[in-house]
XYZ file of C-alpha atoms in Angstrom:
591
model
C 72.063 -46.108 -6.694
C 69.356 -43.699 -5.858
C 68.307 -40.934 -8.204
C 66.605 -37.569 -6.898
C 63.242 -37.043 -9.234
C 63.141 -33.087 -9.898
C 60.626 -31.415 -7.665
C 58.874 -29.649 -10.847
C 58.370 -33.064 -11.799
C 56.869 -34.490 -8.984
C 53.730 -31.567 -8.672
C 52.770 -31.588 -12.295
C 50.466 -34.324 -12.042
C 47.431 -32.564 -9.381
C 43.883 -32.773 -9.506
C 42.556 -30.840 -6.996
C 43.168 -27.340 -5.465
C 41.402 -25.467 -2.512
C 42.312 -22.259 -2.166
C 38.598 -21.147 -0.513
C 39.085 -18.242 2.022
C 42.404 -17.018 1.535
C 41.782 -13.311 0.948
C 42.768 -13.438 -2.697
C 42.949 -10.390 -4.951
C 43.521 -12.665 -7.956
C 43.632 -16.272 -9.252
C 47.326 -17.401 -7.976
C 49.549 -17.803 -11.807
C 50.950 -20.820 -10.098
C 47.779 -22.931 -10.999
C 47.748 -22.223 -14.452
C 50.687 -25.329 -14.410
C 48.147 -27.577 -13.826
C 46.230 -27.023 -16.379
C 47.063 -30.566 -18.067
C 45.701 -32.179 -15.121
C 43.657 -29.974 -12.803
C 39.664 -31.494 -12.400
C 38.701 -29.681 -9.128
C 39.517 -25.910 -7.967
C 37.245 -24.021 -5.323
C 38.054 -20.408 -5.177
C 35.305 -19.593 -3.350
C 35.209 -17.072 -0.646
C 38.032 -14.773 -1.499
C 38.317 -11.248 -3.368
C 38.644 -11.773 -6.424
C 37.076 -9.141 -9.244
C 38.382 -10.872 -12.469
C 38.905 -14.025 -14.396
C 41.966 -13.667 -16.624
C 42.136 -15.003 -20.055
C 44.520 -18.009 -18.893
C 42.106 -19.134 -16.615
C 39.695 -20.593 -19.250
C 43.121 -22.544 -20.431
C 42.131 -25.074 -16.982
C 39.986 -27.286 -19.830
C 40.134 -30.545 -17.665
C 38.008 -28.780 -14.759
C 35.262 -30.782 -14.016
C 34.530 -28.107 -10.547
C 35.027 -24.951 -10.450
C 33.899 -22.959 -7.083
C 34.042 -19.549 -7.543
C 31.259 -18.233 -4.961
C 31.511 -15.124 -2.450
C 33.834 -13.072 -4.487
C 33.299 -9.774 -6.123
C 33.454 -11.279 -9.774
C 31.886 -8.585 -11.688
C 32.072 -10.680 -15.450
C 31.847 -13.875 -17.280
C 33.605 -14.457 -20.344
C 32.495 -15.848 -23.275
C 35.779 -18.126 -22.921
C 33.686 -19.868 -20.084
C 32.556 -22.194 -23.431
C 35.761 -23.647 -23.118
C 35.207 -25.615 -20.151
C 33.394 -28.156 -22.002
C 34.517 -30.969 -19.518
C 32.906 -28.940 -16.629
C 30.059 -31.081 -14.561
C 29.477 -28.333 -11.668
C 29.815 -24.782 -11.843
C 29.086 -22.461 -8.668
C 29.012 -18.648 -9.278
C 26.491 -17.478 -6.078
C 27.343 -14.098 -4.711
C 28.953 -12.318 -7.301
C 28.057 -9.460 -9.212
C 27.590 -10.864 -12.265
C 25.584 -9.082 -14.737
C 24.592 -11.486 -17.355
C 25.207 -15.325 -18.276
C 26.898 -15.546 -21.557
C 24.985 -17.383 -24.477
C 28.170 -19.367 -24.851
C 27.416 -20.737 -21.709
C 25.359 -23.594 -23.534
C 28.858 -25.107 -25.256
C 28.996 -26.227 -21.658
C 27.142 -29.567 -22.667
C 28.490 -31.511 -19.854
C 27.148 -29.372 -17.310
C 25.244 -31.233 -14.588
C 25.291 -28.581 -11.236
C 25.112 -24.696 -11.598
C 24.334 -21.718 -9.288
C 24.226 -18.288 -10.280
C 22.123 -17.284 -7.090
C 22.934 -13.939 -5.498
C 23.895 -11.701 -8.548
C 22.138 -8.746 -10.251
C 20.856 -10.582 -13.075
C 17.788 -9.999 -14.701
C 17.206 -13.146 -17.354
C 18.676 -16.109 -18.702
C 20.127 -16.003 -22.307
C 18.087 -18.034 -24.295
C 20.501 -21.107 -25.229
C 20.355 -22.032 -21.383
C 17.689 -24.354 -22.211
C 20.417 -26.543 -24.445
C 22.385 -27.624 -20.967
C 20.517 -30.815 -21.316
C 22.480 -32.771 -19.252
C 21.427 -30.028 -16.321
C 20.115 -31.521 -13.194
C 20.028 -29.174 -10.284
C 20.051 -25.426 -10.873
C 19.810 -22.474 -8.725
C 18.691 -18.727 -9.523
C 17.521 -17.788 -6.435
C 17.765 -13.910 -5.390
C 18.389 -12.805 -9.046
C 16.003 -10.418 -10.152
C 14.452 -12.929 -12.768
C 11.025 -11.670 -14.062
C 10.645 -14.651 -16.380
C 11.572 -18.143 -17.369
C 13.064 -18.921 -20.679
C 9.475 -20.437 -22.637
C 11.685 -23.119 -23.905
C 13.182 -24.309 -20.250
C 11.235 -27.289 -20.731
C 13.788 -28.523 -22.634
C 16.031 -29.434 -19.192
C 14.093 -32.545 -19.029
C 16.793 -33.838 -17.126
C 16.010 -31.061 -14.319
C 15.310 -32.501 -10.790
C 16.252 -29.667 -8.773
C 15.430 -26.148 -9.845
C 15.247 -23.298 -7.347
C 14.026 -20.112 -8.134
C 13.977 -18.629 -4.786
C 13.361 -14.696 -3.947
C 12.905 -13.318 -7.886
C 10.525 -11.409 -9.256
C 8.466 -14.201 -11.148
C 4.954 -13.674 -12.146
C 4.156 -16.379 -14.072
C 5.303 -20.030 -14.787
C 5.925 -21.002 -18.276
C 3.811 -24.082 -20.184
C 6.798 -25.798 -21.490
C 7.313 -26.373 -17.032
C 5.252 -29.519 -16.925
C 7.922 -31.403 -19.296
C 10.022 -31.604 -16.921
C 9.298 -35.024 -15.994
C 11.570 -35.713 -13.850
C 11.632 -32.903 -11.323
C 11.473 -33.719 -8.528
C 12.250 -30.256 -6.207
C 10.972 -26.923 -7.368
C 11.105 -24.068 -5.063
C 9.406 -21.166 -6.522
C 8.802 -19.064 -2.718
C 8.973 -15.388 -2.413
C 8.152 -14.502 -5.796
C 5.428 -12.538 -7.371
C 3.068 -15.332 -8.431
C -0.815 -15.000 -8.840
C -1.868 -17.678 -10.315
C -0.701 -21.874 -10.805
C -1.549 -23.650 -13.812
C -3.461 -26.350 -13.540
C -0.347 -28.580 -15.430
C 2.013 -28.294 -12.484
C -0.697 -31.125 -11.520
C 1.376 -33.155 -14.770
C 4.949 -33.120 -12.686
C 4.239 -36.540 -11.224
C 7.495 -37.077 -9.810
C 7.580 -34.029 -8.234
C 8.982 -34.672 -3.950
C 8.999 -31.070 -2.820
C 7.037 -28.021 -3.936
C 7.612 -24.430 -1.988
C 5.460 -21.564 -2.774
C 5.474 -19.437 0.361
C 5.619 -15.654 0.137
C 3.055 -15.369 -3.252
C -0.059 -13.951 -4.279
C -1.745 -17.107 -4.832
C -5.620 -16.528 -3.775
C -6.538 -20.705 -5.037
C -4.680 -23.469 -5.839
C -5.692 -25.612 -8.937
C -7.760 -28.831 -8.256
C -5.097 -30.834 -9.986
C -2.715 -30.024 -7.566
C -4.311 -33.559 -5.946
C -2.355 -35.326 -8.472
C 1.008 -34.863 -7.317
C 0.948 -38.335 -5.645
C 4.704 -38.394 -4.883
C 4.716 -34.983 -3.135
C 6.568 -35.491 -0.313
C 6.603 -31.451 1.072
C 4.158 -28.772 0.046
C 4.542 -24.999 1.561
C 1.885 -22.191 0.653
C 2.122 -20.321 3.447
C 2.656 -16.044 3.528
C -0.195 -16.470 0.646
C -3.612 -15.118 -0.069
C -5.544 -18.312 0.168
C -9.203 -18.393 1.436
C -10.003 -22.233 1.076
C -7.564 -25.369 0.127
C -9.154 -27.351 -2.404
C -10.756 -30.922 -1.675
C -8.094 -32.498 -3.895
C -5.596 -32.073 -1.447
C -6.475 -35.576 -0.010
C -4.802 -37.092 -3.601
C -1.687 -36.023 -1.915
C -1.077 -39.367 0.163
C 2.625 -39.310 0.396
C 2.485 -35.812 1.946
C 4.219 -35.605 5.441
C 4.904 -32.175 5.798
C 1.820 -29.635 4.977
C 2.971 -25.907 5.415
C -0.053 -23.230 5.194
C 0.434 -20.904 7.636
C -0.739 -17.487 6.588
C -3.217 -17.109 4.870
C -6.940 -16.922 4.747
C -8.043 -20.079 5.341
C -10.988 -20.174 8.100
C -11.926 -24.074 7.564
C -9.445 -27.494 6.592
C -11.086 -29.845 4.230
C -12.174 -32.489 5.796
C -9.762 -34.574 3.276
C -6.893 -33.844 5.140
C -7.695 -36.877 7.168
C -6.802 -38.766 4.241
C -3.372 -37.995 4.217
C -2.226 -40.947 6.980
C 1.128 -40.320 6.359
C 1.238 -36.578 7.543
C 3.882 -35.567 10.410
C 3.454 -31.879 10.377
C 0.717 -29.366 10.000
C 0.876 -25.801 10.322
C -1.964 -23.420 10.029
C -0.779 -20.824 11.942
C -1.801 -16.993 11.395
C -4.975 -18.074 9.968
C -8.879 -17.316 10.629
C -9.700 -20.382 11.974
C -12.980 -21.063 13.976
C -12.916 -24.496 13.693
C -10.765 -27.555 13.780
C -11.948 -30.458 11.236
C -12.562 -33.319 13.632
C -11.110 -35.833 10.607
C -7.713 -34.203 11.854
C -7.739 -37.212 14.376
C -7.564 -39.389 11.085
C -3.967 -38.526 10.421
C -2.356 -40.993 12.608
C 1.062 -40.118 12.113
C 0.845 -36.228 12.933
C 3.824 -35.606 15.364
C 3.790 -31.814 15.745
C 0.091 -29.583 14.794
C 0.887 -25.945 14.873
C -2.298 -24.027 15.356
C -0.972 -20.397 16.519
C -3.127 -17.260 15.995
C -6.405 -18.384 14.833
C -9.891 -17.726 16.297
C -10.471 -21.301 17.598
C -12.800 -21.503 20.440
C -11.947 -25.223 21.015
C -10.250 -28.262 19.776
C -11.963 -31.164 18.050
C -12.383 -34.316 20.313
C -10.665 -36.635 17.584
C -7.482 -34.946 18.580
C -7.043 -37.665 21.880
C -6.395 -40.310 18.229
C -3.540 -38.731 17.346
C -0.830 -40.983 19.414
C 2.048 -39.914 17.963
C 1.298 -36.001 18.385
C 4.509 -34.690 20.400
C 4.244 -31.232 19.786
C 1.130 -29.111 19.861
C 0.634 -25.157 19.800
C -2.517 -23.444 19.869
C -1.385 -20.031 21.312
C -3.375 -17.022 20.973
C -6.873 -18.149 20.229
C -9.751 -17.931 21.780
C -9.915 -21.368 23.479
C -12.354 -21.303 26.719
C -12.021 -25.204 27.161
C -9.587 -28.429 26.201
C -11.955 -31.590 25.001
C -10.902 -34.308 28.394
C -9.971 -36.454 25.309
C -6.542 -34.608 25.339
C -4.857 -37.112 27.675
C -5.082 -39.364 24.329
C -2.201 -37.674 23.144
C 0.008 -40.313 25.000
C 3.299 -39.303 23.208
C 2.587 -35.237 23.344
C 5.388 -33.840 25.431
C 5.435 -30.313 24.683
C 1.430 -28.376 24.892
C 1.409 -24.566 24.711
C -2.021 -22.744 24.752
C -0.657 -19.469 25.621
C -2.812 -16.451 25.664
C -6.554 -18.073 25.465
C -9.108 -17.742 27.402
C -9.566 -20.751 29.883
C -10.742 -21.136 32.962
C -9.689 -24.685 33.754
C -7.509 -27.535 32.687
C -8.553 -30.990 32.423
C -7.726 -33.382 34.743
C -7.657 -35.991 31.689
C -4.425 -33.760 30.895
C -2.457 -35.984 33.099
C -2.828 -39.036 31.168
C -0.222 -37.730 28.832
C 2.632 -39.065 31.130
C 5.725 -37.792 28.560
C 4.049 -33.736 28.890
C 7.532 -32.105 29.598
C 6.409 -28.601 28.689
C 3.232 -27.488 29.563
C 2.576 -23.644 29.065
C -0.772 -21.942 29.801
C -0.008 -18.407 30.150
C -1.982 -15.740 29.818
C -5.420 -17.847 30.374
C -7.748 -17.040 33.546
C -6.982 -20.240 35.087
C -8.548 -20.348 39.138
C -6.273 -23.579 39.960
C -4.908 -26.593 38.623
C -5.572 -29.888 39.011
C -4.059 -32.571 41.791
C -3.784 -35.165 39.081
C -0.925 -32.856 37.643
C 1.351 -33.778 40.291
C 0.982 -37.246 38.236
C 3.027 -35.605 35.478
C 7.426 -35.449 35.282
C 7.383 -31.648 34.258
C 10.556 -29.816 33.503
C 8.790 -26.610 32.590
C 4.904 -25.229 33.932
C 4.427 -21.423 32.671
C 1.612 -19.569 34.085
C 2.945 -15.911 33.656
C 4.939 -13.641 31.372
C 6.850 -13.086 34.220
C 7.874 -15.844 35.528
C 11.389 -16.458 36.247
C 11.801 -19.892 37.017
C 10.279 -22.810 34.946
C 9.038 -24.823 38.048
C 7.055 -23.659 40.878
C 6.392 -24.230 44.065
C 2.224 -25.755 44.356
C -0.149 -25.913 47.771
C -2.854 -28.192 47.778
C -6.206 -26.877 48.370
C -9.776 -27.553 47.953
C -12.142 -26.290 45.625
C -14.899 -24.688 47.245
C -17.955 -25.467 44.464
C -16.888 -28.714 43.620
C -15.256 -30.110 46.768
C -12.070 -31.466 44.484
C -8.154 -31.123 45.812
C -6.627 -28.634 43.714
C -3.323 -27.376 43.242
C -2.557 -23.295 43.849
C 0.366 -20.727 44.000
C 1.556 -17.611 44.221
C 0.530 -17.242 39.905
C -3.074 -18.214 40.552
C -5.794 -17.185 39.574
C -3.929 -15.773 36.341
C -5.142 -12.567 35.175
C -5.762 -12.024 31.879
C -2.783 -10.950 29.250
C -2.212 -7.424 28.070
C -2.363 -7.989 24.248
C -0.490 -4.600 23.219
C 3.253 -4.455 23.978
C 2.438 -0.563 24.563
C 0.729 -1.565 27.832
C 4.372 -2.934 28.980
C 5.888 0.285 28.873
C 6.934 2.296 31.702
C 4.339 4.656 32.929
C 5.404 8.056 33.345
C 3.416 11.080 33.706
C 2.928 12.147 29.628
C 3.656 9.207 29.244
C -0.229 7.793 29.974
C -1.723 10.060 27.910
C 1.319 10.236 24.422
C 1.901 6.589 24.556
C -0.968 4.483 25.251
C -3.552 6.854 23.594
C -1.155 7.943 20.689
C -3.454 6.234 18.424
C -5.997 8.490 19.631
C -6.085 11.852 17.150
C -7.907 13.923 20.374
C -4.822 13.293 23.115
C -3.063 16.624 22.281
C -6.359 18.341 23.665
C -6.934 15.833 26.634
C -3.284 16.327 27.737
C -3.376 20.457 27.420
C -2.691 22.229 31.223
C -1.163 19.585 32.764
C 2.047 19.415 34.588
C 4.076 16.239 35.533
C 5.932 16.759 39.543
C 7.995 13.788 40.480
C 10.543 13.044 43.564
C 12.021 10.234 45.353
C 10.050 8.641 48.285
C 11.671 9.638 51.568
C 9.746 9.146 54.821
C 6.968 7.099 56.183
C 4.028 8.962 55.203
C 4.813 8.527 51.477
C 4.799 4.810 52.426
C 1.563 4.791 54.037
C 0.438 6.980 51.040
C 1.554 3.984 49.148
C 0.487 1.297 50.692
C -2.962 1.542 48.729
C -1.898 1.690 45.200
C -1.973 -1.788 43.700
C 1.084 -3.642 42.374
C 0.539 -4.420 38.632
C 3.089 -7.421 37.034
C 3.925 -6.633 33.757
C 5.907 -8.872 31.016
C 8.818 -7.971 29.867
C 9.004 -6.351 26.291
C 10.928 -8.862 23.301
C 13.693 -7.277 22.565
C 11.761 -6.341 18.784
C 9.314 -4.553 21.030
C 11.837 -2.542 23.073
C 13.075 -1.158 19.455
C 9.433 -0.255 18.386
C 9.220 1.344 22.229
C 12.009 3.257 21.775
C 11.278 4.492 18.316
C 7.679 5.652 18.890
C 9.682 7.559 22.225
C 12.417 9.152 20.120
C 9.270 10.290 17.566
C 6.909 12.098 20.782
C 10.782 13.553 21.901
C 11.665 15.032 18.194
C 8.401 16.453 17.593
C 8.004 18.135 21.683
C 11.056 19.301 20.756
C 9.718 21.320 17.316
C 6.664 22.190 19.498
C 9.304 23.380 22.549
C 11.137 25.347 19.469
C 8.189 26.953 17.884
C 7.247 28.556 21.302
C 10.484 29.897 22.641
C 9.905 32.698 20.284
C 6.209 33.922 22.568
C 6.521 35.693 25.414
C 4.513 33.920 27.892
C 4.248 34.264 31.574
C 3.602 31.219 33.472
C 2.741 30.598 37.081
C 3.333 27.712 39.910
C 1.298 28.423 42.380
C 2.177 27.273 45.996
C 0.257 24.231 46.906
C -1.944 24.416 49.849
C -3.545 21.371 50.154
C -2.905 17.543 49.545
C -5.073 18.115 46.104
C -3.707 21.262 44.949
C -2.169 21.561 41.451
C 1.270 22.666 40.375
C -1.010 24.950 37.539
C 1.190 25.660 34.648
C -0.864 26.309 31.628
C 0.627 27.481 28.088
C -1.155 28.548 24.984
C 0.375 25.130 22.897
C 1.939 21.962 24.239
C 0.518 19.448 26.757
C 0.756 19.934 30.483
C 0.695 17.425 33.359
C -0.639 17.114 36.878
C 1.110 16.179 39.857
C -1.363 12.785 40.431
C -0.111 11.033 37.550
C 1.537 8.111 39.395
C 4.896 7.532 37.641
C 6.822 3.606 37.499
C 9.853 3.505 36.534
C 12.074 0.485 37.185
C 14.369 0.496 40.684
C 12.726 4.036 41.004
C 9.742 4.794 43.259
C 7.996 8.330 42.456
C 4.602 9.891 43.704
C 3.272 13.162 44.124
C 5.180 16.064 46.204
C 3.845 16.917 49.715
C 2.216 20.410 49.704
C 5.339 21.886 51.697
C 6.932 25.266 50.075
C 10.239 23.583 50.252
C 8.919 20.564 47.939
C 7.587 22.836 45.409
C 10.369 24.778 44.914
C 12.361 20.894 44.737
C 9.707 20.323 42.267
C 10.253 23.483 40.416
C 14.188 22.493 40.770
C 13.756 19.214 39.113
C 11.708 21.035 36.050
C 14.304 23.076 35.329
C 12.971 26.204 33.066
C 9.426 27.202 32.229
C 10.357 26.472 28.441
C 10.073 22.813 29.389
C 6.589 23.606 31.183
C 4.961 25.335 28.423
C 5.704 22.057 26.202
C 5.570 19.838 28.230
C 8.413 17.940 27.929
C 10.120 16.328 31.088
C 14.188 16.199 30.620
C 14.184 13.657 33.814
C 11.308 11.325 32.152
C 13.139 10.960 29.120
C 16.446 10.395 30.826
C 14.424 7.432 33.048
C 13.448 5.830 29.287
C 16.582 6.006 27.479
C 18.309 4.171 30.583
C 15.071 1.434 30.349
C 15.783 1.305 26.591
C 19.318 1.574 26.112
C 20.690 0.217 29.295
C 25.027 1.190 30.540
């Protein structure tokens, strides 16, 4: 009653196939059966080098993945997909794009991002049906003239190439409406990209653009627009035609003033102007009413514009590293701002307005000179107060106090006053003998002579009178170094070892007779003087995390420990210190 239908029968009829990350060498023979019926195949992430000639037999494909593979051709036979709607071909090593590539007429999607080529063949412009393409990371040094012709183009990314120009033919693309053109070679933007009305998003970060073209103020759709990592010294007025913008993106640059058109643009939700040379804030910021984060970061702002209390819906604001000396009382305004960083400035007291912005959850004022705080703070639901580099818990614990000019209650602790930040990341470096004088002068040319005849003595602190010794010396707090900065550290310490070690190898070959004298009294000098190579004296205080280490005692038994822990006069003469370096690699590259 029941008949069995034959197995081969049953699979002949499929549509689909995803064979993405299974380590393949080559395109399985098996789908080749398919070929009648197969629409969809995504071979991406695998191994494969090669597309045979019975792969371009699969004419119903409508997608074919093939990205992340080491595919180092494409046919000509790739015309015979003329049923194909979205081809992806990213991170190859594809040399070229055949010309035949335009007999793909239904072609809609297509990325050839991530392989070595150079151009596009000339019939690319024919895919007229094209709608989103991708060439980013190519190599391309120019645009076909004729690529106007996509005018059914809304995406087009040309990412990371070598572009230097933009075509005229650009502007007839109508109906663009994404063009990403950043990290390319670009000097110069013709005043027609002002004709691509439709246009939503616009990236041209990482250029050479010194101006952007008046008409630029016609893109009334523009939704996104990102010139930052540019050369630009001034924005033009016309930017306040751009009244669909909500995210503006021109961080740096050159810019030292905003037009005061910005305020124009009431539908803006992020600014960035970061990295700039900013001395002053426009006060028509305070006109864009829907500005939820303002990123103001390295600048030379010595305050903030009162209008800034308008913005209500302001959550996020950063104004680190300036040179702020005061906060307008108007910042309490900000009643929606919950996280307020002005990191690294240079004021002396916050506002006590500052507590009318009851959603703060992050306030950070590091690196100011801040004498106290003030009692209306305890008003705010912090989860995070930063006063120090080195502060290890977000929350601390506040006294109440009075303020002695002005009679207020204040709020104090362990942090305050704050001392002013050490700008350079050199400062945060272990001191250690040579180390003053190598490191934090290096950029000094006369150091070699200001180090010369003197001789670095260290040893563990072991009775009372060391600790009496060292009661005086002051504690110094000192943030700890990004982990970018303890690479930069380490590198400038492996460049003073390699070349102490040519100077230590250029003198072993002189006979030279060098003396340590027996101390006598609590300022005598361990004198060890050489004809090249610098020297160190036995005051140079040396810190060195978990280790304490101060000058020897004037006892004969500590200066032979001291000449002990020196090892050889070779080491004198250059003045290299095996146990100093020892002390860094262990800070640098920890067990």
């Amino acid at each position: 009653m029941f008949h069995c239908i034959p197995l081969w029968r049953c699979n002949r009829h499929v549509e689909a196939i995803d064979k993405r990350h299974c380590s393949l060498l080559a395109v399985p023979e098996d789908i080749y059966r398919y070929s009648r019926s197969l629409e969809e195949l995504l071979l991406d992430a695998n191994q494969l080098r090669e597309l045979p000639k019975p792969f371009f037999q699969l004419v119903k494909l409508r997608k074919l993945g093939l990205s992340d593979n080491e595919i180092q051709r494409l046919p000509p036979e790739i015309a015979n997909f003329m049923q194909l709607v979205e081809l992806d071909v990213s991170r190859n090593d594809i040399p070229e794009i055949p010309e035949s590539i335009s007999f793909c007429k239904a072609l809609q999607i297509a990325d050839f991002s991530g392989n070595p080529l150079t151009r596009l063949p000339e019939s690319f412009p024919e895919l007229q049906n094209l709608t989103c393409l991708s060439v980013n990371d190519i190599s391309l040094q120019s645009l076909p003239e004729n690529i106007g012709n996509l005018y059914n183009l809304a995406s087009l990314e040309l990412r990371e190439n070598l572009l230097t120009y933009l075509p005229e033919s650009l502007t007839q693309l109508q109906r663009l409406e994404e063009l990403d053109l950043g990290n390319n070679e670009i000097y110069h933007l013709p005043e027609t990209i002002g004709a691509l009305l439709h246009l939503k998003d616009l990236w041209l970060d990482g250029n050479q653009l010194a101006e952007l073209p008046q008409e630029i103020g016609n893109l009334k759709s523009l939704l996104c627009l990102d010139v930052s990592e540019n050369k630009l010294e001034r924005l033009p007025e016309e930017i306040s035609g751009l009244t669909s913008l909500t995210d503006l993106v021109i961080s740096q640059n050159l810019l030292e003033i905003i037009p005061d058109g910005i305020g124009r643009l009431k539908k803006l939700s992020i600014l960035k102007v970061d990295q700039n040379r900013l001395i002053k804030l426009t006060e028509a910021v305070g006109e864009c009413e829907n500005l939820t984060e303002l990123v103001l970061t390295e600048n030379q702002l010595l305050t903030l514009p009162k209008s800034i209390g308008k913005l209500k819906k302001l959550s996020n604001l950063n104004a680190d590293r300036n040179k702020l000396q005061h906060l307008p009382k108007e910042i309490g305004g900000c009643c929606s701002l919950t996280v307020f960083c002005v990191r690294d400035n240079k004021l002396t007291r916050i506002p006590t307005e500052v507590s009318q912005a009851t959603e703060l959850h992050v306030l950070d004022v590091a690196g100011n000179r801040l004498q106290h705080l003030p009692l209306s703070m305890t008003n705010l639901k912090l989860k995070a107060l930063w006063l120090s580099d080195n502060q290890s818990q977000p929350l601390l614990t506040f006294q109440t106090d009075t303020d002695r000019t002005t009679g207020e209650k204040i709020l104090t602790c362990v942090l305050l006053p704050q001392r002013p930040s050490e700008p350079s990341c050199q400062e945060n470096l272990p001191r250690c003998g040579a180390f003053e004088s190598l490191v934090n002068e290096m950029s000094d040319e006369t150091w070699n002579e200001r180090a010369v005849n003197r001789v670095s003595a260290i040893r563990f602190l072991e009775d009372e009178k060391d600790e009496e010794e060292n009661e005086t010396r002051t504690l110094l707090r000192r943030a700890t170094p990004h982990p970018g900065e303890l690479k930069n550290m380490k590198k400038t310490v492996e460049n003073l070892r390699n070349d102490m070690n040519a100077a230590k190898g250029l003198d072993s070959n002189k006979n030279e007779e060098i003396t340590i004298s027996k101390p006598t009294s609590a300022d005598s000098r361990v004198d060890t003087r050489s004809k090249s190579g610098p020297s160190l004296t036995t005051d140079d205080v040396i810190t060195i995390p978990g280790i304490i280490l101060t000058r020897p005692s004037t006892s004969d038994e500590d200066t032979d420990e001291v000449s002990r822990d020196l090892e050889d006069t070779d080491d004198l003469a250059s003045g290299y210190c095996p146990l100093y370096f020892d002390c860094l690699n262990n800070v640098f590259d920890p067990p």
